[in-house]
CSV table of C-alpha atoms in Angstrom, one decimal:
chain,number,residue,atom,x,y,z
M,16,MET,CA,0.0,0.0,0.0
M,17,SER,CA,1.3,3.4,-0.9
M,18,ILE,CA,2.0,5.9,2.0
M,19,ASP,CA,-0.3,8.9,2.2
M,20,TRP,CA,2.7,11.3,2.7
M,21,PRO,CA,2.0,15.0,2.6
M,22,TYR,CA,4.0,17.4,0.5
M,23,GLU,CA,6.3,19.9,2.2
M,24,PHE,CA,5.2,23.6,2.6
M,25,PRO,CA,5.6,23.8,6.4
M,26,GLY,CA,3.8,27.1,7.1
M,27,ALA,CA,1.0,26.5,4.6
M,28,TYR,CA,-0.5,23.7,6.7
M,29,TRP,CA,-1.0,26.1,9.6
M,30,ILE,CA,-3.0,28.7,7.6
M,31,ASP,CA,-6.4,29.2,9.1
M,32,GLN,CA,-9.0,31.9,9.9
M,33,GLU,CA,-6.3,34.2,11.4
M,34,GLU,CA,-4.6,34.7,8.1
M,35,GLU,CA,-8.0,35.0,6.4
M,36,GLU,CA,-9.1,37.7,8.7
M,37,VAL,CA,-6.0,39.9,8.3
M,38,LEU,CA,-6.1,39.6,4.6
M,39,LEU,CA,-9.7,40.6,4.4
M,40,ASP,CA,-8.9,43.5,6.7
M,41,VAL,CA,-6.2,44.7,4.3
M,42,LEU,CA,-8.6,44.5,1.4
M,43,ARG,CA,-11.5,46.2,3.2
M,44,ASN,CA,-9.2,48.9,4.5
M,45,GLY,CA,-8.0,49.8,0.9
M,46,SER,CA,-4.4,50.1,1.9
M,47,MET,CA,-2.4,47.3,0.2
M,48,PHE,CA,0.7,49.6,-0.1
M,49,ARG,CA,2.7,49.6,3.1
M,50,TYR,CA,3.0,53.4,3.5
M,51,TYR,CA,-0.4,54.8,2.6
M,52,GLY,CA,-3.8,54.1,1.1
M,53,LEU,CA,-7.5,54.6,1.6
M,54,GLY,CA,-7.1,53.6,5.3
M,55,ASP,CA,-4.3,53.0,7.7
M,56,ALA,CA,-1.4,50.8,6.5
M,57,LYS,CA,-0.1,48.9,9.6
M,58,TYR,CA,0.7,45.3,8.9
M,59,VAL,CA,4.3,45.5,7.5
M,60,ASP,CA,5.2,47.9,10.3
M,61,ALA,CA,3.8,45.4,12.9
M,62,TYR,CA,5.5,42.5,11.3
M,63,GLU,CA,8.9,44.3,11.4
M,64,GLU,CA,8.4,45.2,15.0
M,65,ALA,CA,7.5,41.6,15.9
M,66,ALA,CA,10.5,40.4,13.9
M,67,ARG,CA,12.8,42.7,15.9
M,68,ARG,CA,11.5,41.2,19.1
M,69,PHE,CA,11.6,37.6,17.8
M,70,TYR,CA,15.2,37.7,16.5
M,71,GLY,CA,16.4,40.2,19.1
M,72,THR,CA,17.9,42.7,16.6
M,73,GLU,CA,17.8,46.4,16.4
M,74,TYR,CA,16.5,46.5,12.8
M,75,ALA,CA,14.2,44.4,10.6
M,76,LEU,CA,13.1,45.2,7.1
M,77,GLY,CA,10.3,43.4,5.2
M,78,LEU,CA,11.0,42.8,1.5
M,79,ASN,CA,9.2,41.3,-1.5
M,80,SER,CA,11.3,38.1,-1.6
M,81,GLY,CA,14.3,36.3,-0.1
M,82,THR,CA,16.1,37.0,-3.4
M,83,GLY,CA,15.3,40.6,-3.0
M,84,ALA,CA,16.6,40.5,0.5
M,85,LEU,CA,19.9,39.0,-0.7
M,86,ILE,CA,20.5,41.6,-3.4
M,87,THR,CA,19.5,44.4,-1.0
M,88,ALA,CA,21.9,43.2,1.7
M,89,MET,CA,24.8,42.8,-0.8
M,90,THR,CA,24.1,46.3,-2.1
M,91,ALA,CA,24.1,47.7,1.4
M,92,MET,CA,27.4,46.0,2.1
M,93,GLY,CA,29.0,47.5,-1.0
M,94,ILE,CA,29.4,44.3,-3.0
M,95,GLY,CA,30.0,44.8,-6.7
M,96,PRO,CA,32.6,44.6,-9.4
M,97,GLY,CA,36.0,43.4,-8.2
M,98,CYS,CA,34.4,41.5,-5.3
M,99,GLU,CA,34.5,37.8,-4.7
M,100,VAL,CA,31.7,36.2,-2.6
M,101,ILE,CA,32.3,32.7,-1.1
M,102,LEU,CA,29.2,30.5,-0.8
M,103,PRO,CA,28.7,26.7,-0.4
M,104,ALA,CA,28.2,24.2,-3.3
M,105,PHE,CA,24.8,23.3,-1.8
M,106,MET,CA,22.6,26.3,-2.1
M,107,TRP,CA,19.6,27.6,-3.9
M,108,VAL,CA,20.0,29.3,-7.2
M,109,ALA,CA,18.8,32.7,-5.8
M,110,SER,CA,21.9,32.8,-3.5
M,111,VAL,CA,24.4,32.7,-6.4
M,112,ALA,CA,22.1,34.8,-8.6
M,113,ALA,CA,22.2,37.6,-6.1
M,114,VAL,CA,26.0,37.6,-6.4
M,115,ILE,CA,25.8,37.9,-10.2
M,116,GLN,CA,23.1,40.6,-10.0
M,117,VAL,CA,25.5,42.9,-8.2
M,118,ASN,CA,28.2,42.2,-10.7
M,119,ALA,CA,30.4,40.3,-8.3
M,120,ILE,CA,32.0,36.8,-8.8
M,121,PRO,CA,30.9,33.7,-6.9
M,122,VAL,CA,33.5,31.4,-5.4
M,123,LEU,CA,32.3,27.9,-4.5
M,124,CYS,CA,33.2,26.3,-1.1
M,125,GLU,CA,32.9,22.7,-0.2
M,126,ILE,CA,30.3,21.4,2.2
M,127,ASP,CA,31.1,18.9,4.9
M,128,GLU,CA,28.8,16.2,6.4
M,129,SER,CA,26.6,18.9,7.9
M,130,PHE,CA,25.7,19.8,4.3
M,131,CYS,CA,26.6,23.4,5.1
M,132,MET,CA,29.8,25.4,4.4
M,133,ASP,CA,33.0,23.6,5.4
M,134,PRO,CA,35.0,26.2,7.4
M,135,ALA,CA,38.3,24.6,6.6
M,136,ASP,CA,37.7,24.9,2.8
M,137,LEU,CA,36.3,28.4,3.4
M,138,GLU,CA,39.7,29.6,4.5
M,139,LYS,CA,41.4,28.0,1.5
M,140,LYS,CA,39.1,29.9,-0.8
M,141,ILE,CA,39.9,33.4,0.5
M,142,THR,CA,41.8,35.7,-1.8
M,143,SER,CA,42.8,39.3,-1.8
M,144,ARG,CA,39.5,40.0,-3.6
M,145,THR,CA,37.2,38.2,-1.1
M,146,ARG,CA,34.7,40.8,0.1
M,147,LEU,CA,31.9,38.7,1.6
M,148,ILE,CA,31.3,35.3,3.1
M,149,LEU,CA,27.8,33.9,2.5
M,150,PRO,CA,27.1,30.9,4.8
M,151,ILE,CA,23.8,29.2,4.0
M,152,HIS,CA,21.9,27.3,6.7
M,153,MET,CA,20.7,24.6,4.4
M,154,ALA,CA,17.8,22.2,4.7
M,155,GLY,CA,16.8,23.6,8.1
M,156,ALA,CA,20.0,23.2,10.1
M,157,PRO,CA,22.6,25.8,11.1
M,158,CYS,CA,26.2,26.2,9.8
M,159,ASP,CA,29.2,26.0,12.2
M,160,MET,CA,29.0,29.7,12.8
M,161,ASN,CA,31.8,29.8,15.5
M,162,ALA,CA,34.3,28.4,12.9
M,163,ILE,CA,33.0,30.6,10.1
M,164,MET,CA,33.1,33.8,12.2
M,165,ALA,CA,36.6,32.9,13.3
M,166,VAL,CA,37.8,32.7,9.7
M,167,ALA,CA,35.8,35.9,8.9
M,168,GLY,CA,37.4,37.7,11.8
M,169,LYS,CA,40.9,36.5,11.0
M,170,TYR,CA,40.7,38.1,7.5
M,171,ASN,CA,38.3,41.0,8.4
M,172,ILE,CA,35.6,39.9,5.9
M,173,PRO,CA,31.9,40.6,6.6
M,174,VAL,CA,29.4,37.8,6.8
M,175,LEU,CA,25.8,37.7,5.4
M,176,GLU,CA,23.8,34.7,6.7
M,177,ASP,CA,21.3,33.2,4.3
M,178,CYS,CA,18.7,31.8,6.6
M,179,ALA,CA,16.0,31.1,4.0
M,180,GLN,CA,15.7,27.4,4.9
M,181,CYS,CA,16.3,27.8,8.6
M,182,ASN,CA,13.9,30.4,9.9
M,183,GLY,CA,13.7,30.1,13.7
M,184,GLY,CA,16.9,28.0,13.9
M,185,SER,CA,19.8,28.8,16.2
M,186,PHE,CA,23.5,28.1,16.8
M,187,GLY,CA,25.0,28.1,20.3
M,188,GLY,CA,21.8,29.7,21.7
M,189,ARG,CA,21.8,32.6,19.2
M,190,LYS,CA,19.2,32.8,16.4
M,191,VAL,CA,20.6,32.3,12.9
M,192,GLY,CA,20.7,35.6,11.1
M,193,THR,CA,22.0,37.5,14.2
M,194,ILE,CA,25.5,36.1,14.2
M,195,GLY,CA,26.9,37.7,11.1
M,196,ASP,CA,26.7,41.3,10.0
M,197,MET,CA,23.3,40.8,8.4
M,198,GLY,CA,20.8,38.0,8.0
M,199,ILE,CA,18.1,37.3,5.4
M,200,PHE,CA,15.0,35.1,5.3
M,201,SER,CA,12.6,33.9,2.7
M,202,LEU,CA,8.9,33.6,3.3
M,203,GLN,CA,8.2,31.8,0.0
M,204,LEU,CA,5.7,28.8,0.1
M,205,ASN,CA,8.4,26.1,0.8
M,206,LYS,CA,9.7,27.9,3.9
M,207,ASN,CA,9.2,27.3,7.6
M,208,MET,CA,6.8,30.2,7.7
M,209,THR,CA,5.2,31.7,4.6
M,210,CYS,CA,3.2,34.6,3.1
M,211,GLY,CA,3.4,33.0,-0.4
M,212,GLU,CA,6.4,35.2,-1.4
M,213,GLY,CA,8.3,37.6,0.8
M,214,GLY,CA,11.6,38.3,2.5
M,215,LEU,CA,13.1,39.8,5.7
M,216,LEU,CA,16.5,41.4,6.4
M,217,ILE,CA,17.8,41.8,10.0
M,218,THR,CA,20.9,43.6,11.4
M,219,ASN,CA,22.2,45.5,14.4
M,220,ASP,CA,24.1,47.9,12.2
M,221,GLN,CA,22.4,51.3,11.7
M,222,ARG,CA,24.4,52.2,8.6
M,223,LEU,CA,23.8,48.9,7.0
M,224,PHE,CA,20.1,49.1,7.7
M,225,GLN,CA,19.8,52.6,6.3
M,226,ARG,CA,21.7,51.6,3.2
M,227,ALA,CA,19.5,48.5,2.8
M,228,PHE,CA,16.3,50.5,3.3
M,229,SER,CA,17.4,53.0,0.6
M,230,ALA,CA,18.4,50.2,-1.8
M,231,HIS,CA,15.1,48.3,-1.3
M,232,ASP,CA,12.8,51.3,-1.8
M,233,MET,CA,13.5,54.4,-3.9
M,234,GLY,CA,17.1,55.3,-3.1
M,235,LEU,CA,16.1,57.4,-0.1
M,236,ILE,CA,14.8,56.7,3.4
M,237,ARG,CA,11.3,57.5,4.7
M,238,ARG,CA,10.0,59.5,7.6
M,239,ASN,CA,6.4,58.9,8.6
M,240,GLY,CA,5.9,56.9,5.4
M,241,ARG,CA,7.1,59.8,3.1
M,242,LEU,CA,10.4,59.8,1.2
M,243,ALA,CA,13.2,61.8,2.8
M,244,THR,CA,16.8,62.4,2.0
M,245,PRO,CA,19.3,60.5,4.2
M,246,GLU,CA,22.9,61.1,4.8
M,247,GLN,CA,24.9,61.0,1.6
M,248,TRP,CA,26.3,57.6,2.3
M,249,ALA,CA,22.8,56.1,2.3
M,250,ILE,CA,21.6,57.5,-1.0
M,251,SER,CA,21.4,54.9,-3.7
M,252,TRP,CA,19.3,53.6,-6.7
M,253,GLY,CA,16.3,52.0,-5.1
M,254,ALA,CA,14.9,48.7,-6.6
M,255,GLY,CA,11.3,48.8,-5.5
M,256,ARG,CA,11.5,45.7,-3.3
M,257,ARG,CA,9.0,46.7,-0.6
M,258,MET,CA,6.8,44.2,1.1
M,259,THR,CA,3.1,44.7,0.6
M,260,GLU,CA,0.5,44.9,3.3
M,261,LEU,CA,-1.1,41.7,2.0
M,262,CYS,CA,2.2,39.8,2.6
M,263,GLY,CA,3.0,41.6,5.8
M,264,SER,CA,-0.4,40.7,7.3
M,265,VAL,CA,0.1,37.0,6.7
M,266,ALA,CA,3.8,37.1,7.7
M,267,GLY,CA,2.8,38.6,11.1
M,268,VAL,CA,0.4,35.8,11.8
M,269,GLN,CA,2.8,33.1,10.7
M,270,LEU,CA,5.6,34.5,12.8
M,271,LYS,CA,3.5,33.9,15.9
M,272,LYS,CA,2.9,30.3,14.7
M,273,LEU,CA,6.5,29.6,13.8
M,274,PRO,CA,7.5,28.1,17.2
M,275,LYS,CA,4.7,25.6,17.0
M,276,ILE,CA,5.4,24.8,13.3
M,277,LEU,CA,9.1,24.1,14.2
M,278,GLU,CA,8.1,22.0,17.2
M,279,SER,CA,5.9,19.8,15.0
M,280,MET,CA,8.7,19.2,12.5
M,281,ARG,CA,11.4,18.7,15.1
M,282,MET,CA,9.3,16.1,17.0
M,283,SER,CA,8.4,14.2,13.8
M,284,LYS,CA,12.0,14.2,12.7
M,285,SER,CA,13.2,13.0,16.1
M,286,ARG,CA,10.8,10.1,16.1
M,287,ILE,CA,11.6,9.1,12.5
M,288,LYS,CA,15.4,9.3,13.2
M,289,ALA,CA,14.9,7.2,16.3
M,290,GLY,CA,13.0,4.6,14.3
M,291,LEU,CA,15.8,4.4,11.8
M,292,GLU,CA,18.7,4.1,14.2
M,293,GLY,CA,20.7,1.0,13.7
M,294,THR,CA,19.7,0.5,10.0
M,295,SER,CA,22.7,-1.1,8.4
M,296,GLY,CA,24.4,1.1,5.8
M,297,LEU,CA,22.6,4.3,6.8
M,298,ASP,CA,24.1,7.4,8.3
M,299,PHE,CA,22.6,10.7,9.1
M,300,ARG,CA,23.7,14.3,8.3
M,301,LYS,CA,26.0,15.8,11.0
M,302,LEU,CA,24.2,18.5,13.0
M,303,ASN,CA,26.4,21.5,14.1
M,304,ASP,CA,23.8,22.2,16.8
M,305,ALA,CA,21.0,19.7,17.2
M,306,GLN,CA,19.0,22.0,19.4
M,307,GLY,CA,19.1,24.7,16.7
M,308,ASP,CA,17.8,22.4,13.9
M,309,THR,CA,14.4,23.5,12.6
M,310,GLY,CA,13.5,20.0,11.4
M,311,PRO,CA,12.0,20.4,7.8
M,312,PHE,CA,14.4,17.8,6.3
M,313,LEU,CA,16.1,14.6,7.1
M,314,ILE,CA,19.3,13.9,5.1
M,315,LEU,CA,20.3,10.2,4.8
M,316,ILE,CA,23.9,9.3,3.8
M,317,LEU,CA,24.5,5.9,2.1
M,318,LYS,CA,27.6,4.0,1.3
M,319,SER,CA,27.5,4.5,-2.5
M,320,GLU,CA,25.9,6.4,-5.3
M,321,GLN,CA,24.3,3.2,-6.6
M,322,GLN,CA,22.7,2.5,-3.3
M,323,ALA,CA,21.4,6.1,-3.0
M,324,VAL,CA,19.8,6.0,-6.5
M,325,SER,CA,18.2,2.6,-5.8
M,326,ALA,CA,16.9,3.6,-2.3
M,327,ALA,CA,15.5,6.9,-3.5
M,328,GLU,CA,13.6,5.3,-6.3
M,329,LYS,CA,12.1,2.7,-3.9
M,330,MET,CA,11.1,5.4,-1.5
M,331,LYS,CA,9.2,7.2,-4.2
M,332,ILE,CA,7.5,4.1,-5.3
M,333,SER,CA,6.3,3.5,-1.7
M,334,GLY,CA,4.7,7.0,-1.6
M,335,LEU,CA,7.4,9.2,-0.4
M,336,HIS,CA,7.0,11.2,-3.5
M,337,SER,CA,9.0,14.3,-2.6
M,338,VAL,CA,12.2,12.4,-1.7
M,339,PHE,CA,15.2,13.4,-3.7
M,340,ARG,CA,18.7,12.0,-4.1
M,341,VAL,CA,20.6,15.2,-3.2
M,342,ALA,CA,22.5,15.2,-6.5
M,343,ASP,CA,19.2,15.4,-8.3
M,344,TYR,CA,17.8,18.2,-6.2
M,345,GLY,CA,17.6,20.6,-9.1
M,346,LEU,CA,18.9,24.2,-8.7
M,347,HIS,CA,20.2,23.5,-5.2
M,348,ILE,CA,23.3,21.9,-6.6
M,349,TYR,CA,25.9,24.2,-8.2
M,350,TYR,CA,26.5,22.0,-11.3
M,351,ASN,CA,22.7,21.8,-12.0
M,352,ILE,CA,22.5,25.6,-12.5
M,353,PRO,CA,23.0,26.2,-16.3
M,354,SER,CA,23.4,29.9,-16.0
M,355,LEU,CA,26.3,29.4,-13.5
M,356,VAL,CA,28.0,26.6,-15.3
M,357,ASP,CA,27.8,28.5,-18.6
M,358,LYS,CA,28.6,31.8,-17.0
M,359,VAL,CA,25.6,33.4,-18.7
M,360,PRO,CA,26.1,37.2,-18.6
M,361,LEU,CA,23.7,39.8,-17.4
M,362,SER,CA,23.9,41.8,-20.6
M,363,PRO,CA,25.5,41.5,-24.1
M,364,SER,CA,28.6,43.3,-22.7
M,365,GLY,CA,29.4,40.1,-20.8
M,366,ASN,CA,29.2,41.4,-17.3
M,367,PRO,CA,30.0,40.4,-14.6
M,368,TRP,CA,32.5,37.9,-16.1
M,369,SER,CA,33.9,40.4,-18.6
M,370,LEU,CA,34.3,43.4,-16.3
M,371,THR,CA,37.9,44.7,-15.9
M,372,GLU,CA,37.6,44.6,-12.2
M,373,ASN,CA,36.8,40.8,-12.3
M,374,LEU,CA,39.4,39.7,-14.8
M,375,GLU,CA,41.6,38.2,-12.1
M,376,SER,CA,38.8,36.0,-10.8
M,377,HIS,CA,39.1,32.8,-12.8
M,378,TYR,CA,36.7,30.1,-11.7
M,379,THR,CA,34.8,27.2,-13.2
M,380,TYR,CA,31.5,25.8,-12.0
M,381,ASN,CA,31.2,22.5,-13.8
M,382,LYS,CA,30.7,19.3,-11.9
M,383,GLY,CA,34.0,18.4,-10.2
M,384,ALA,CA,34.7,22.0,-9.0
M,385,CYS,CA,33.8,20.7,-5.5
M,386,PRO,CA,34.7,17.0,-5.5
M,387,ARG,CA,34.0,16.3,-1.8
M,388,SER,CA,30.6,17.9,-2.1
M,389,ASP,CA,29.9,16.0,-5.3
M,390,ASP,CA,30.6,12.7,-3.4
M,391,LEU,CA,28.1,13.6,-0.7
M,392,PHE,CA,25.5,14.8,-3.2
M,393,ALA,CA,25.8,11.5,-5.1
M,394,ARG,CA,25.1,9.1,-2.1
M,395,SER,CA,22.7,11.1,0.0
M,396,ILE,CA,18.9,11.4,0.1
M,397,LEU,CA,16.8,14.3,1.2
M,398,VAL,CA,13.5,13.4,2.9
M,399,PRO,CA,11.2,16.3,3.6
M,400,ILE,CA,9.5,16.3,7.0
M,401,PRO,CA,6.0,17.9,6.6
M,402,SER,CA,4.8,19.9,9.6
M,403,CYS,CA,1.5,18.0,9.7
M,404,LEU,CA,2.5,14.4,10.1
M,405,THR,CA,0.5,12.0,12.2
M,406,GLU,CA,2.3,9.3,14.2
M,407,GLU,CA,0.9,6.7,11.8
M,408,GLN,CA,2.4,8.5,8.9
M,409,GLU,CA,5.7,8.7,10.7
M,410,GLN,CA,5.7,4.9,11.3
M,411,GLN,CA,4.9,4.3,7.6
M,412,GLY,CA,7.7,6.5,6.6
M,413,ILE,CA,10.2,4.7,8.9
M,414,GLN,CA,9.2,1.4,7.5
M,415,ALA,CA,9.4,2.6,3.9
M,416,ILE,CA,12.8,4.2,4.4
M,417,ARG,CA,14.3,1.2,6.3
M,418,GLN,CA,13.0,-1.2,3.7
M,419,ALA,CA,14.3,0.9,0.8
M,420,VAL,CA,17.8,1.2,2.4
M,421,GLN,CA,18.0,-2.5,3.3
M,422,THR,CA,16.9,-3.6,-0.2
M,423,ALA,CA,18.8,-1.0,-2.2
M,424,GLN,CA,21.0,-2.3,-5.0
M,425,PRO,CA,24.5,-2.8,-3.5
M,426,ALA,CA,27.6,-1.1,-4.9
M,427,THR,CA,29.2,-3.2,-7.6
M,428,THR,CA,32.8,-4.2,-7.1
M,429,GLY,CA,35.4,-5.0,-9.7
């Protein structure tokens, strides 16, 4: 019998009358733009205030998407031509796209068994042109931020945390996004909390915040909702990445629900892992901080690529339809991103690759650029942990995974 396993979309399962009521209030109020309208615009302001309290930062800025938050943050940090940005081989395409959009050069770093940035390889990738380190808290779990910040401090390089897949997570008792110079989050449908599409940027640095605000809006700041001229260093070309009241209203409700959403996924993941303990030939992803893991994914590591291919296919047949062998996980894998591998330019002039400032940055992005990561991708399987699992579904999942691993085609020898 096929398992009735839900799709992912953690926050979406928790949408109820609360989100419906605030959306209707925005529509009835006639103020979908965050700064003014037929009535009072209030929801994005309230979401940002709630975010400041939740993450414990001085500043929070709602944006139209996680991608927009990445580009805005890099703009605020002065990243552009002549800059190299180090990011892990396991990512989402938006992370590397943001680097290209600001005309900088991405530098790939290996991951380790945590499936996050390998701090040892990070240090090896630093050059005189490195201007930003972009750790990505992938698949719900935090990077080793102590080691990464030590490398960043040694070379005096700023850190931008990409927390799109780890909203509400922590490392060493500190929420992700608050450890580096800036942190960004995505509120897209696949994320721990959602408003369909949206983003958030947090920081404790006033100058970075004002520069980010200017860059995300109209190149200026606002006072009482009206455009105003900031200090000269904060004037920029704005990109119109403001969050709408519709998104802000839902985001505010979902932020209140986030702890319960995370608790549900963590408990399900814990029970499933416990049920799989002792399965021959199966290892789990290393967790840099188990208490800070948000729980939306379980990563299984097998002995060989052949076993992983076989086991993943058996899991899909059993009803675990959203399982992926990590190597097949689309635009999350560097060599699966055609525009990166082919160095597709932003314009016919060939930028950023052709810019004079970038001519010393020679990198390739074909498969093989990060061999240790490639090995992990090939023999690992990503199992989404929906936020609405029943204990019966968990037991069905345990049985299906165990059976798939135990009966997977063994590695050939010769």
